Amino acid sequence: MKSVTVPFFISHQGCPHTCLFCDQHTISGSRGDLLPSAETLLRTIELWRSTAGSRPLEVAFFGGTFTALPRNKQLALLEPLQSLLKNGTITSVRLSTRPDYISREQVQWLAGLGVATIELGVQSMDNGVLAASGRGHSAADSLSAITCIKGEGVKVGAQLMPGLPEDTDISSRASLDQVVAAGADFLRIYPTVVLRGTELAERYRLGHYRPLSLERGIALCAGLLHRAMVSGTPVIRIGLQADGGLSDETILAGCWHPALGHLVRSRLYDDLMTRVIADGDAVTIYCHPSRHSDIIGLKKAHVEKLSGRGVVVKIRTDVHLSPDEIMVAGTGGTGTYSVINDLNYDEERGACRA
Ligand code: SF4
């Protein structure tokens, strides 16, 4: 049964850096100036428990650099959870931090207090990109943090930010390959957006930084998602959450859309249909029920695209297909195709080739 995450945003708390792109208050929609008290933690968890039904609860501390907080502050956040972990009210704790604030001793200590998952803001595995973005850590820091966390039996997630200064499609793909090879259990992909008031916004204004457009970002992320799927590594989120402080007011430029994850995932199915369905054919496309909206596309975009190619299309669901498959019955026969096995994005800039 999928767990329910009780999120606490400790925006920028503990963070000793100012990355060029960062405004954690805007990203999380929370001021997060103060760490939540024990009372706030317990009251919030109780509220979520009352609506979660029988689903297990996981507590998550997002947005700050948890392991850069003084140890007594980390303990103040984790200590109130211990009795809830013991009596099963919550099953685990998740937190996010920077790769250069991880040590074996720190991870052992956290694991002993119920931390089961650590998410690392890797962003890129290219040292030039990291330096140009003011990250203040290296790719080697990320590699050693992933190895260290895994070595202590804690799950590790890697956050990647394609489109940072100096980043290219090639370095984005290489970054993903490297964190997967290092053993990341899951990924988040956050294409870079330019937030007002950040150093990146100033560079953009001066013409010193060219952000990803939405269309380029979708194409790039579709290729990254495909790589992750081929490797068997789940991508649990694509694009920043649409709620909170993100809006046209706060976002100046970059690859952002409230349904970015859907646009990226459904691009794979669009590319596959483009590849396997001939112009002017009359086809019935069968898909797993969970993929129906990906086949149709946002606002029926994929169906309209097929119609524009003269294709007469019917869409049906079939629980016997796996989520990555479609079956196409057309005038030339019937075939089953997979977005994992029948697409290849290794060509330049996210382009799909058969
Ligand atoms: S390390 Fe994280 S919280 Fe700190 S400035 Fe960079 S992105 Fe923001």
CSV table of C-alpha atoms and ligand atoms in Angstrom, one decimal, residues 12 15 17-19 21-22 24 63 65 98 135, ligand 1:
chain,number,residue,atom,x,y,z
A,12,HIS,CA,16.6,27.1,3.6
A,15,CYS,CA,21.6,25.8,4.2
A,17,HIS,CA,24.8,28.4,0.5
A,18,THR,CA,23.1,30.6,-2.0
A,19,CYS,CA,22.8,28.7,-5.3
A,21,PHE,CA,18.7,29.6,-8.9
A,22,CYS,CA,17.4,29.2,-5.4
A,24,GLN,CA,13.4,28.0,-1.4
A,63,GLY,CA,13.5,22.2,1.4
A,65,THR,CA,19.8,21.1,4.2
A,98,ARG,CA,23.2,18.5,0.1
A,135,ARG,CA,26.4,24.9,-5.9
B,1,SF4,S1,21.7,24.2,-1.3
B,1,SF4,FE1,19.5,23.9,-1.7
B,1,SF4,S2,18.5,25.3,-0.2
B,1,SF4,FE2,20.6,25.9,-0.3
B,1,SF4,S3,20.7,27.6,-1.7
B,1,SF4,FE3,21.2,25.7,-2.9
B,1,SF4,S4,19.2,24.9,-3.6
B,1,SF4,FE4,18.8,26.5,-2.0
